[in-house]
Amino acid sequence: MVTATAQDDRERTDSVAAVIFDFDGVIVDSIHPDLLACSDLYREYGDGALPVEWWAREVCGRPDSYERLFDRLLAARKGGRQPDRARLRGRLDELWNAYFTEEYVRLMPDVRGALTRLHTAGLSLAIASASPRRWVERWLQHYELSHWFTAVVTGDDVAVRKPNPSVYLEALRRLGVAASASVAFEDSLSGITAARAAGVTVVGVPTPATRFLDHSAAHAVLDDLSVVSPEWLAEVRQAAC
C-alpha cells in the first residue's frame, strides 16, 4: 500500500517546474545555414563535397568543432593551394555572414506553440546555450521571443562549454529550481551529455542533418516540439525517475 506521504513525494519528484531549451537547433535553425557555410568552405579548399555524416558527428555541436574541420582541410590540401588556418577561419566568417541571415536562420517548427503552452501552465522557461550572448539575443529579439524566458544563459556566462554541465547548472541557479524538477531540450549529443551531467531530464530533438546520430542517451527523442505540453513533460519526467 502506498502511503499518502509516499504518494506526495512521488508527485513532487515527477512534477516539472522548469523547462530549459538549447538555442541553436532547438529554438532557431542555425544548423542548416552552418552546414551550408561549411560545405562551401569544403568545396573551395577541400577535395569534393563535404561528408555530411562526418560533419554532423565531428563538427556540429562540438566545442572544438571548426578546428576539426580546418584540420581535415589542411590534411587534404587540393593541388597547389596552401591555405593556412587563419585564411580558413576568415573565409568561414565570410560565409557565415552570408548564411546567418533572416533568410536562412528560421524558427524551428512549433516553437511558439510549445512556449505558449508551457508558459500558460506556469512553468519557468530558460535558455542554456553554448553560443555567445550577442548571437542568442539577436535572434530572440528578431523573433520576439525574449519575454518568454526567465533566464538566458550563454557561453559568455560560463568558463567551460558543453558537454560540461556548467551552462545548465547556471540556468538552474538563476531559475531557483532543482534539476529533478526540470526538463531540457537538446539537439546535439554534447548538449544531451551536458544536461544529463547536470541531473536534468533531457529530450533530444535532432535536426534533419543530425537525425542519423545516436541520441539514445536522451530520456526521450522527438522530431519536433509539436507534442510538447506540461502533461507530456510530466510523463517523460516520471519515466526518467
Coordinates of N, CA and C in Angstrom, one line a residue:
M1 N 0.8 -1.2 0.0 CA 0.0 0.0 0.0 C 0.9 1.3 0.0
V2 N 0.6 2.2 -0.9 CA 1.3 3.4 -1.0 C 0.7 4.5 0.0
T3 N 1.5 4.9 0.9 CA 1.0 5.9 1.9 C 0.8 7.3 1.2
A4 N 0.1 8.1 1.9 CA -0.1 9.5 1.4 C 1.2 10.2 1.2
T5 N 2.0 10.1 2.2 CA 3.3 10.8 2.2 C 4.2 10.3 1.0
A6 N 4.2 9.0 0.8 CA 5.0 8.4 -0.3 C 4.4 8.9 -1.6
Q7 N 3.1 8.9 -1.7 CA 2.5 9.4 -3.0 C 2.8 10.9 -3.2
D8 N 2.8 11.7 -2.2 CA 3.1 13.1 -2.3 C 4.5 13.3 -2.7
D9 N 5.4 12.5 -2.1 CA 6.9 12.6 -2.5 C 7.0 12.2 -4.0
R10 N 6.3 11.2 -4.5 CA 6.5 10.8 -5.9 C 5.9 11.9 -6.8
E11 N 4.8 12.5 -6.4 CA 4.3 13.6 -7.3 C 5.2 14.7 -7.3
R12 N 5.9 15.1 -6.2 CA 6.8 16.2 -6.2 C 8.0 15.8 -7.1
T13 N 8.5 14.5 -7.1 CA 9.6 14.1 -7.9 C 9.3 14.1 -9.3
D14 N 8.0 13.7 -9.7 CA 7.7 13.7 -11.1 C 7.2 15.0 -11.7
S15 N 6.9 16.0 -10.9 CA 6.4 17.2 -11.4 C 7.5 18.0 -12.1
V16 N 7.1 18.9 -13.0 CA 8.1 19.7 -13.8 C 7.8 21.1 -13.5
A17 N 8.8 21.9 -13.0 CA 8.6 23.3 -12.7 C 9.3 24.2 -13.7
A18 N 10.3 23.6 -14.4 CA 11.0 24.5 -15.4 C 11.4 23.7 -16.6
V19 N 11.5 24.4 -17.7 CA 12.0 23.8 -19.0 C 13.1 24.6 -19.5
I20 N 14.2 24.0 -19.8 CA 15.4 24.7 -20.3 C 15.7 24.3 -21.8
F21 N 15.8 25.2 -22.6 CA 16.0 25.0 -24.0 C 17.4 25.3 -24.5
D22 N 18.0 24.4 -25.2 CA 19.2 24.8 -26.0 C 18.7 25.8 -27.1
F23 N 19.6 26.5 -27.7 CA 19.1 27.5 -28.6 C 19.3 27.1 -30.1
D24 N 20.5 26.9 -30.5 CA 20.8 26.6 -31.9 C 20.3 25.1 -32.2
G25 N 19.4 25.0 -33.1 CA 18.9 23.7 -33.5 C 17.6 23.3 -32.7
V26 N 17.3 24.1 -31.7 CA 16.1 23.8 -30.9 C 15.1 25.0 -31.0
I27 N 15.6 26.2 -30.8 CA 14.8 27.4 -31.0 C 14.9 27.9 -32.4
V28 N 16.1 28.1 -32.9 CA 16.3 28.5 -34.3 C 17.1 27.5 -35.0
D29 N 16.8 27.4 -36.3 CA 17.6 26.5 -37.1 C 18.8 27.3 -37.7
S30 N 19.9 27.3 -36.9 CA 21.2 27.8 -37.4 C 22.0 26.6 -37.9
I31 N 21.6 25.4 -37.7 CA 22.3 24.2 -38.1 C 22.4 24.1 -39.6
H32 N 21.3 24.3 -40.3 CA 21.3 24.2 -41.8 C 22.2 25.3 -42.4
P33 N 22.1 26.6 -42.0 CA 23.0 27.6 -42.6 C 24.5 27.3 -42.3
D34 N 24.7 26.8 -41.1 CA 26.1 26.5 -40.7 C 26.6 25.4 -41.7
L35 N 25.8 24.4 -41.9 CA 26.2 23.3 -42.8 C 26.4 23.8 -44.2
L36 N 25.6 24.8 -44.7 CA 25.8 25.4 -46.0 C 27.2 26.1 -46.0
A37 N 27.5 26.9 -45.0 CA 28.8 27.6 -44.9 C 29.9 26.6 -45.0
C38 N 29.9 25.6 -44.1 CA 31.0 24.6 -44.1 C 31.1 23.9 -45.4
S39 N 30.0 23.6 -46.0 CA 30.0 22.9 -47.3 C 30.7 23.8 -48.4
D40 N 30.4 25.1 -48.4 CA 31.0 25.9 -49.3 C 32.5 26.0 -49.1
L41 N 32.9 26.1 -47.8 CA 34.3 26.1 -47.5 C 35.0 24.9 -47.9
Y42 N 34.4 23.7 -47.7 CA 35.0 22.5 -48.1 C 35.1 22.4 -49.6
R43 N 34.2 22.9 -50.4 CA 34.3 22.8 -51.8 C 35.4 23.7 -52.3
E44 N 35.7 24.8 -51.6 CA 36.7 25.7 -52.0 C 38.1 25.2 -51.7
Y45 N 38.2 24.6 -50.6 CA 39.6 24.2 -50.1 C 39.8 22.7 -49.9
G46 N 38.7 21.9 -50.0 CA 38.9 20.5 -49.8 C 38.9 19.7 -51.1
D47 N 38.5 18.5 -51.0 CA 38.5 17.6 -52.1 C 37.1 17.0 -52.3
G48 N 36.3 17.7 -53.1 CA 35.0 17.3 -53.4 C 34.0 17.9 -52.4
A49 N 32.9 17.1 -52.2 CA 31.8 17.6 -51.3 C 32.1 17.3 -49.8
L50 N 31.6 18.1 -48.9 CA 31.8 17.9 -47.5 C 31.0 16.6 -47.1
P51 N 31.6 15.6 -46.5 CA 30.9 14.4 -46.0 C 30.0 14.9 -44.8
V52 N 28.7 14.9 -45.1 CA 27.7 15.4 -44.2 C 27.7 14.6 -42.9
E53 N 27.8 13.3 -43.0 CA 27.7 12.5 -41.8 C 28.9 12.7 -40.9
W54 N 30.1 12.9 -41.5 CA 31.3 13.3 -40.7 C 31.1 14.6 -40.1
W55 N 30.6 15.6 -40.8 CA 30.3 16.9 -40.3 C 29.4 16.9 -39.1
A56 N 28.3 16.1 -39.2 CA 27.3 16.0 -38.1 C 27.9 15.4 -36.9
R57 N 28.7 14.4 -37.1 CA 29.3 13.6 -36.0 C 30.5 14.4 -35.3
E58 N 31.3 15.0 -36.1 CA 32.6 15.6 -35.6 C 32.6 17.1 -35.5
V59 N 31.7 17.8 -36.1 CA 31.7 19.2 -36.1 C 30.5 19.8 -35.4
C60 N 29.3 19.4 -35.8 CA 28.1 20.0 -35.3 C 27.9 19.9 -33.8
G61 N 27.9 21.0 -33.0 CA 27.7 21.0 -31.6 C 28.8 20.6 -30.7
R62 N 30.0 20.5 -31.3 CA 31.2 20.1 -30.5 C 32.0 21.3 -30.1
P63 N 32.6 21.3 -29.0 CA 33.4 22.6 -28.5 C 34.5 22.9 -29.4
D64 N 35.2 21.9 -30.0 CA 36.4 22.2 -30.9 C 36.0 22.0 -32.3
S65 N 34.7 22.2 -32.7 CA 34.2 21.8 -33.9 C 34.9 22.3 -35.2
Y66 N 35.1 23.6 -35.3 CA 35.6 24.1 -36.5 C 37.1 23.9 -36.6
E67 N 37.8 23.7 -35.5 CA 39.2 23.3 -35.6 C 39.3 21.9 -36.2
R68 N 38.3 21.0 -36.0 CA 38.3 19.7 -36.6 C 38.1 19.8 -38.1
L69 N 37.2 20.7 -38.5 CA 37.0 21.0 -39.9 C 38.3 21.5 -40.6
F70 N 39.0 22.5 -39.9 CA 40.2 23.0 -40.5 C 41.3 21.9 -40.6
D71 N 41.4 21.1 -39.5 CA 42.3 20.0 -39.5 C 42.1 19.1 -40.8
R72 N 40.9 18.8 -41.0 CA 40.6 17.9 -42.2 C 41.0 18.6 -43.5
L73 N 40.7 19.9 -43.6 CA 41.0 20.6 -44.8 C 42.5 20.7 -45.0
L74 N 43.2 21.0 -44.0 CA 44.7 21.2 -44.1 C 45.4 19.9 -44.3
A75 N 44.8 18.7 -43.9 CA 45.4 17.4 -44.2 C 45.1 16.9 -45.6
A76 N 44.2 17.6 -46.3 CA 43.9 17.2 -47.6 C 43.9 18.4 -48.6
R77 N 45.0 19.1 -48.6 CA 45.1 20.3 -49.5 C 44.9 19.9 -50.9
K78 N 44.2 20.7 -51.6 CA 43.9 20.4 -53.0 C 44.9 21.2 -54.0
G79 N 45.6 20.4 -54.8 CA 46.5 21.0 -55.7 C 47.6 21.8 -55.1
G80 N 47.8 23.0 -55.7 CA 48.9 23.9 -55.2 C 48.4 24.9 -54.2
R81 N 47.1 24.8 -53.9 CA 46.6 25.8 -52.9 C 47.0 25.4 -51.5
Q82 N 47.5 26.4 -50.8 CA 48.1 26.1 -49.5 C 47.4 27.1 -48.4
P83 N 46.1 26.8 -48.1 CA 45.5 27.7 -47.1 C 46.1 27.5 -45.7
D84 N 46.2 28.5 -44.9 CA 46.5 28.3 -43.5 C 45.3 28.4 -42.7
R85 N 45.4 28.2 -41.4 CA 44.3 28.1 -40.5 C 43.6 29.5 -40.4
A86 N 44.4 30.6 -40.5 CA 43.8 31.9 -40.4 C 43.0 32.2 -41.6
R87 N 43.5 31.8 -42.8 CA 42.7 32.0 -44.0 C 41.4 31.2 -44.0
L88 N 41.4 30.0 -43.5 CA 40.2 29.2 -43.4 C 39.2 29.9 -42.5
R89 N 39.7 30.3 -41.3 CA 38.8 31.0 -40.4 C 38.2 32.2 -41.0
G90 N 39.0 33.0 -41.7 CA 38.5 34.3 -42.3 C 37.4 34.0 -43.3
R91 N 37.7 33.0 -44.1 CA 36.7 32.6 -45.2 C 35.4 32.1 -44.6
L92 N 35.5 31.3 -43.5 CA 34.3 30.8 -42.9 C 33.5 31.9 -42.3
D93 N 34.2 32.9 -41.7 CA 33.5 34.0 -41.2 C 32.7 34.7 -42.3
E94 N 33.3 34.9 -43.5 CA 32.6 35.5 -44.6 C 31.4 34.7 -45.0
L95 N 31.5 33.4 -45.0 CA 30.4 32.5 -45.4 C 29.3 32.6 -44.3
W96 N 29.7 32.6 -43.1 CA 28.7 32.8 -42.0 C 27.9 34.0 -42.2
N97 N 28.6 35.1 -42.5 CA 27.9 36.4 -42.7 C 26.9 36.3 -43.9
A98 N 27.2 35.4 -44.9 CA 26.3 35.3 -46.0 C 25.1 34.4 -45.6
Y99 N 25.3 33.4 -44.8 CA 24.2 32.4 -44.5 C 23.5 32.7 -43.2
F100 N 24.1 33.3 -42.2 CA 23.5 33.6 -40.9 C 22.6 34.9 -41.0
T101 N 21.6 34.8 -41.8 CA 20.7 35.9 -42.1 C 19.3 35.5 -41.9
E102 N 18.4 36.4 -42.0 CA 16.9 36.1 -41.8 C 16.4 35.2 -42.8
E103 N 17.0 35.1 -44.0 CA 16.6 34.2 -45.0 C 16.8 32.7 -44.6
Y104 N 17.9 32.5 -43.9 CA 18.3 31.1 -43.6 C 18.1 30.7 -42.1
V105 N 18.2 31.6 -41.2 CA 18.1 31.3 -39.7 C 16.6 31.5 -39.4
R106 N 15.9 30.4 -39.4 CA 14.4 30.4 -39.2 C 14.1 29.7 -37.9
L107 N 12.9 30.0 -37.4 CA 12.4 29.3 -36.2 C 12.2 27.8 -36.5
M108 N 12.5 27.0 -35.5 CA 12.2 25.6 -35.6 C 10.7 25.4 -35.5
P109 N 10.2 24.2 -36.0 CA 8.8 24.0 -36.0 C 8.1 24.1 -34.6
D110 N 7.0 24.8 -34.5 CA 6.1 24.8 -33.4 C 6.8 25.4 -32.1
V111 N 7.8 26.2 -32.3 CA 8.5 26.8 -31.1 C 7.5 27.7 -30.4
R112 N 6.8 28.6 -31.1 CA 5.9 29.5 -30.4 C 4.8 28.7 -29.7
G113 N 4.3 27.7 -30.4 CA 3.2 26.9 -29.8 C 3.6 26.2 -28.5
A114 N 4.8 25.6 -28.5 CA 5.3 25.0 -27.3 C 5.6 26.0 -26.1
L115 N 6.2 27.1 -26.5 CA 6.4 28.1 -25.4 C 5.1 28.6 -24.9
T116 N 4.1 28.8 -25.7 CA 2.8 29.3 -25.2 C 2.2 28.3 -24.3
R117 N 2.2 27.0 -24.7 CA 1.6 26.0 -23.8 C 2.3 25.9 -22.5
L118 N 3.6 25.9 -22.5 CA 4.3 25.8 -21.2 C 4.2 27.0 -20.3
H119 N 4.3 28.2 -20.9 CA 4.2 29.4 -20.1 C 2.8 29.6 -19.5
T120 N 1.8 29.2 -20.3 CA 0.4 29.3 -19.8 C 0.2 28.4 -18.6
A121 N 0.9 27.3 -18.6 CA 0.8 26.4 -17.5 C 1.6 26.8 -16.3
G122 N 2.3 27.9 -16.4 CA 3.0 28.4 -15.2 C 4.4 27.9 -15.1
L123 N 5.0 27.2 -16.1 CA 6.3 26.7 -16.0 C 7.3 27.8 -16.3
S124 N 8.5 27.8 -15.6 CA 9.5 28.7 -15.8 C 10.3 28.2 -17.0
L125 N 10.7 29.2 -17.9 CA 11.4 28.8 -19.1 C 12.8 29.5 -19.2
A126 N 13.8 28.8 -19.7 CA 15.2 29.3 -19.8 C 15.8 28.8 -21.0
I127 N 16.9 29.6 -21.4 CA 17.8 29.2 -22.5 C 19.1 28.8 -21.8
A128 N 19.7 27.7 -22.3 CA 21.1 27.3 -21.9 C 21.8 27.0 -23.2
S129 N 22.6 28.0 -23.7 CA 23.3 27.9 -25.0 C 24.8 28.0 -24.8
A130 N 25.5 27.3 -25.7 CA 26.9 27.5 -25.8 C 27.3 28.7 -26.6
S131 N 26.4 29.3 -27.3 CA 26.7 30.4 -28.2 C 26.9 31.7 -27.5
P132 N 27.6 32.7 -28.1 CA 27.7 34.0 -27.5 C 26.4 34.7 -27.2
R133 N 26.4 35.5 -26.2 CA 25.1 36.2 -25.9 C 24.6 37.1 -27.0
R134 N 25.5 37.7 -27.7 CA 25.0 38.6 -28.8 C 24.3 37.9 -29.9
W135 N 24.7 36.6 -30.1 CA 24.0 35.8 -31.1 C 22.7 35.4 -30.6
V136 N 22.6 34.9 -29.4 CA 21.3 34.5 -28.8 C 20.3 35.6 -28.8
E137 N 20.8 36.7 -28.2 CA 19.9 37.9 -28.1 C 19.4 38.4 -29.4
R138 N 20.3 38.4 -30.4 CA 19.9 38.9 -31.8 C 18.7 38.2 -32.3
W139 N 18.7 36.8 -32.2 CA 17.5 36.1 -32.7 C 16.3 36.0 -31.8
L140 N 16.6 36.1 -30.5 CA 15.4 36.2 -29.6 C 14.7 37.5 -29.8
Q141 N 15.4 38.6 -30.1 CA 14.8 39.9 -30.3 C 14.1 39.9 -31.7
H142 N 14.8 39.3 -32.7 CA 14.3 39.3 -34.1 C 12.9 38.6 -34.1
Y143 N 12.9 37.4 -33.4 CA 11.6 36.6 -33.5 C 10.7 36.9 -32.3
E144 N 11.0 38.0 -31.5 CA 10.2 38.5 -30.4 C 9.9 37.3 -29.4
L145 N 10.9 36.7 -29.0 CA 10.8 35.6 -28.0 C 11.3 35.9 -26.6
S146 N 12.0 37.0 -26.5 CA 12.7 37.3 -25.2 C 11.8 37.2 -24.0
H147 N 10.6 37.7 -24.2 CA 9.7 37.8 -23.0 C 9.3 36.4 -22.4
W148 N 9.5 35.3 -23.2 CA 9.1 34.0 -22.7 C 10.1 33.5 -21.6
F149 N 11.3 34.0 -21.6 CA 12.4 33.3 -20.8 C 12.7 34.1 -19.6
T150 N 12.7 33.4 -18.4 CA 13.1 34.0 -17.1 C 14.6 34.1 -17.1
A151 N 15.3 33.2 -17.7 CA 16.8 33.3 -17.7 C 17.3 32.9 -19.0
V152 N 18.4 33.6 -19.4 CA 19.1 33.3 -20.7 C 20.5 33.2 -20.3
V153 N 21.1 31.9 -20.4 CA 22.5 31.7 -20.0 C 23.2 31.3 -21.3
T154 N 24.3 31.9 -21.6 CA 25.0 31.6 -22.8 C 26.5 31.2 -22.5
G155 N 27.2 30.9 -23.6 CA 28.6 30.6 -23.5 C 29.4 31.6 -22.8
D156 N 29.0 32.9 -22.9 CA 29.7 34.0 -22.3 C 29.6 34.0 -20.7
D157 N 28.6 33.2 -20.2 CA 28.4 33.2 -18.8 C 29.1 32.1 -18.0
V158 N 29.7 31.2 -18.7 CA 30.4 30.1 -18.1 C 31.8 29.9 -18.5
A159 N 32.6 29.3 -17.7 CA 34.0 29.1 -18.1 C 34.2 28.0 -19.0
V160 N 33.4 27.0 -19.0 CA 33.6 25.8 -19.8 C 32.2 25.5 -20.5
R161 N 32.3 25.2 -21.7 CA 31.1 25.0 -22.5 C 30.7 23.5 -22.6
K162 N 29.5 23.3 -23.2 CA 29.0 21.9 -23.3 C 30.1 21.1 -24.1
P163 N 30.3 19.8 -23.7 CA 29.4 19.0 -22.9 C 29.6 19.1 -21.4
N164 N 30.4 20.1 -20.9 CA 30.4 20.4 -19.5 C 29.0 20.9 -19.0
P165 N 28.5 20.5 -17.9 CA 27.2 20.9 -17.4 C 27.1 22.3 -16.9
S166 N 28.1 23.1 -17.0 CA 28.1 24.5 -16.3 C 26.9 25.3 -16.7
V167 N 26.6 25.4 -18.0 CA 25.6 26.3 -18.5 C 24.2 25.8 -18.0
Y168 N 24.0 24.5 -17.8 CA 22.8 24.0 -17.2 C 22.7 24.3 -15.7
L169 N 23.8 24.1 -15.0 CA 23.9 24.4 -13.6 C 23.6 25.9 -13.3
E170 N 24.1 26.8 -14.2 CA 23.9 28.2 -14.0 C 22.4 28.5 -14.3
A171 N 21.8 27.9 -15.3 CA 20.4 28.1 -15.6 C 19.5 27.7 -14.4
L172 N 19.8 26.6 -13.8 CA 19.1 26.1 -12.7 C 19.2 27.0 -11.5
R173 N 20.4 27.6 -11.3 CA 20.7 28.5 -10.2 C 19.8 29.8 -10.4
R174 N 19.8 30.3 -11.6 CA 19.0 31.5 -11.9 C 17.5 31.3 -11.8
L175 N 17.1 30.1 -12.2 CA 15.7 29.8 -12.1 C 15.3 29.5 -10.7
G176 N 16.2 29.1 -9.9 CA 15.9 28.7 -8.5 C 15.1 27.4 -8.4
V177 N 15.4 26.5 -9.3 CA 14.7 25.2 -9.3 C 15.7 24.1 -9.2
A178 N 15.2 22.9 -8.8 CA 16.1 21.7 -8.7 C 16.2 21.0 -10.1
A179 N 17.3 20.4 -10.3 CA 17.5 19.6 -11.6 C 16.4 18.6 -11.7
S180 N 16.0 18.0 -10.6 CA 15.0 16.9 -10.6 C 13.6 17.4 -11.0
A181 N 13.4 18.8 -11.0 CA 12.1 19.3 -11.4 C 12.2 20.0 -12.8
S182 N 13.2 19.7 -13.6 CA 13.5 20.4 -14.8 C 13.6 19.4 -16.0
V183 N 13.2 19.9 -17.2 CA 13.4 19.1 -18.4 C 14.1 20.0 -19.4
A184 N 15.1 19.4 -20.1 CA 15.8 20.2 -21.1 C 15.5 19.6 -22.5
F185 N 15.6 20.5 -23.5 CA 15.5 20.1 -24.9 C 16.8 20.4 -25.6
E186 N 17.4 19.4 -26.2 CA 18.7 19.5 -26.9 C 18.7 18.8 -28.2
D187 N 19.4 19.4 -29.2 CA 19.6 18.7 -30.5 C 20.9 18.0 -30.6
S188 N 21.9 18.4 -29.9 CA 23.3 17.8 -30.1 C 23.6 16.8 -29.1
L189 N 24.5 15.9 -29.4 CA 25.0 14.9 -28.5 C 25.7 15.5 -27.3
S190 N 26.5 16.6 -27.6 CA 27.3 17.2 -26.5 C 26.3 17.9 -25.5
G191 N 25.2 18.5 -26.1 CA 24.2 19.1 -25.2 C 23.4 18.1 -24.4
I192 N 23.1 17.0 -24.9 CA 22.5 15.9 -24.2 C 23.4 15.5 -23.0
T193 N 24.7 15.3 -23.3 CA 25.6 14.9 -22.2 C 25.7 16.0 -21.1
A194 N 25.7 17.3 -21.5 CA 25.7 18.4 -20.5 C 24.5 18.4 -19.6
A195 N 23.3 18.2 -20.2 CA 22.1 18.3 -19.5 C 22.0 17.1 -18.5
R196 N 22.4 15.9 -19.0 CA 22.3 14.7 -18.1 C 23.3 14.9 -17.0
A197 N 24.5 15.4 -17.3 CA 25.5 15.6 -16.2 C 25.0 16.6 -15.1
A198 N 24.1 17.5 -15.5 CA 23.5 18.4 -14.5 C 22.4 17.8 -13.8
G199 N 22.0 16.6 -14.1 CA 20.9 15.9 -13.4 C 19.5 16.3 -14.0
V200 N 19.5 16.8 -15.2 CA 18.2 17.3 -15.8 C 17.7 16.2 -16.7
T201 N 16.4 15.9 -16.7 CA 15.8 15.0 -17.7 C 15.9 15.7 -19.0
V202 N 16.3 15.0 -20.1 CA 16.6 15.6 -21.3 C 15.9 14.9 -22.5
V203 N 15.3 15.8 -23.3 CA 14.6 15.3 -24.5 C 15.5 15.7 -25.8
G204 N 15.8 14.7 -26.6 CA 16.5 15.0 -27.8 C 15.6 15.4 -28.9
V205 N 16.0 16.5 -29.6 CA 15.2 17.0 -30.8 C 16.2 17.2 -31.9
P206 N 16.7 16.1 -32.5 CA 17.7 16.2 -33.6 C 17.1 17.0 -34.8
T207 N 18.0 17.7 -35.5 CA 17.7 18.4 -36.7 C 17.8 17.4 -37.9
P208 N 17.2 17.8 -39.0 CA 17.3 16.9 -40.2 C 18.8 16.4 -40.5
A209 N 19.7 17.3 -40.2 CA 21.1 17.0 -40.5 C 21.8 16.0 -39.6
T210 N 21.1 15.8 -38.4 CA 21.8 15.0 -37.4 C 20.9 13.8 -36.9
R211 N 19.8 13.6 -37.6 CA 18.9 12.5 -37.1 C 19.5 11.1 -37.1
F212 N 20.5 10.9 -38.0 CA 21.0 9.6 -38.1 C 22.0 9.2 -36.9
L213 N 22.3 10.3 -36.1 CA 23.2 10.0 -35.0 C 22.5 9.3 -33.8
D214 N 23.2 8.7 -32.9 CA 22.6 8.0 -31.8 C 22.3 9.0 -30.7
H215 N 21.0 9.3 -30.5 CA 20.5 10.2 -29.5 C 19.9 9.4 -28.3
S216 N 20.3 8.2 -28.2 CA 19.6 7.3 -27.1 C 20.0 7.7 -25.7
A217 N 21.0 8.5 -25.5 CA 21.3 9.0 -24.2 C 20.3 9.9 -23.6
A218 N 19.4 10.5 -24.5 CA 18.3 11.3 -24.1 C 17.2 10.4 -23.5
H219 N 16.4 11.0 -22.6 CA 15.3 10.2 -22.0 C 14.2 10.0 -22.9
A220 N 14.1 10.9 -23.9 CA 13.1 10.8 -25.0 C 13.6 11.5 -26.2
V221 N 13.1 11.1 -27.4 CA 13.5 11.8 -28.6 C 12.3 12.2 -29.4
L222 N 12.3 13.4 -29.9 CA 11.1 13.9 -30.7 C 11.6 14.4 -32.1
D223 N 10.7 14.4 -33.0 CA 11.1 15.0 -34.3 C 11.0 16.6 -34.3
D224 N 10.0 17.1 -33.4 CA 9.8 18.5 -33.3 C 9.1 18.7 -32.0
L225 N 8.7 20.0 -31.7 CA 8.1 20.3 -30.4 C 6.6 20.3 -30.4
S226 N 6.0 19.8 -31.5 CA 4.5 19.9 -31.6 C 3.7 19.1 -30.5
V227 N 4.3 18.1 -29.9 CA 3.6 17.3 -28.9 C 3.9 17.8 -27.5
V228 N 4.8 18.7 -27.4 CA 5.2 19.2 -26.0 C 4.1 19.9 -25.3
S229 N 3.8 19.4 -24.1 CA 2.8 20.0 -23.2 C 3.2 19.7 -21.8
P230 N 2.7 20.4 -20.8 CA 3.0 20.1 -19.4 C 2.7 18.6 -19.1
E231 N 1.6 18.1 -19.6 CA 1.3 16.7 -19.3 C 2.3 15.7 -19.9
W232 N 2.7 16.0 -21.1 CA 3.7 15.2 -21.8 C 5.0 15.2 -21.0
L233 N 5.4 16.4 -20.6 CA 6.7 16.6 -19.8 C 6.6 15.8 -18.5
A234 N 5.5 15.8 -17.9 CA 5.3 15.0 -16.6 C 5.5 13.5 -16.9
E235 N 5.0 13.0 -18.0 CA 5.1 11.6 -18.3 C 6.6 11.3 -18.6
V236 N 7.3 12.2 -19.3 CA 8.7 11.9 -19.6 C 9.5 11.9 -18.3
R237 N 9.2 12.9 -17.4 CA 9.9 13.0 -16.1 C 9.7 11.8 -15.3
Q238 N 8.4 11.3 -15.2 CA 8.1 10.1 -14.4 C 8.8 8.9 -15.0
A239 N 8.9 8.8 -16.3 CA 9.6 7.6 -16.9 C 11.1 7.7 -16.6
A240 N 11.6 8.9 -16.4 CA 13.0 9.0 -16.2 C 13.5 8.7 -14.8
C241 N 12.5 8.8 -13.9 CA 12.8 8.6 -12.5 C 13.2 7.1 -12.1

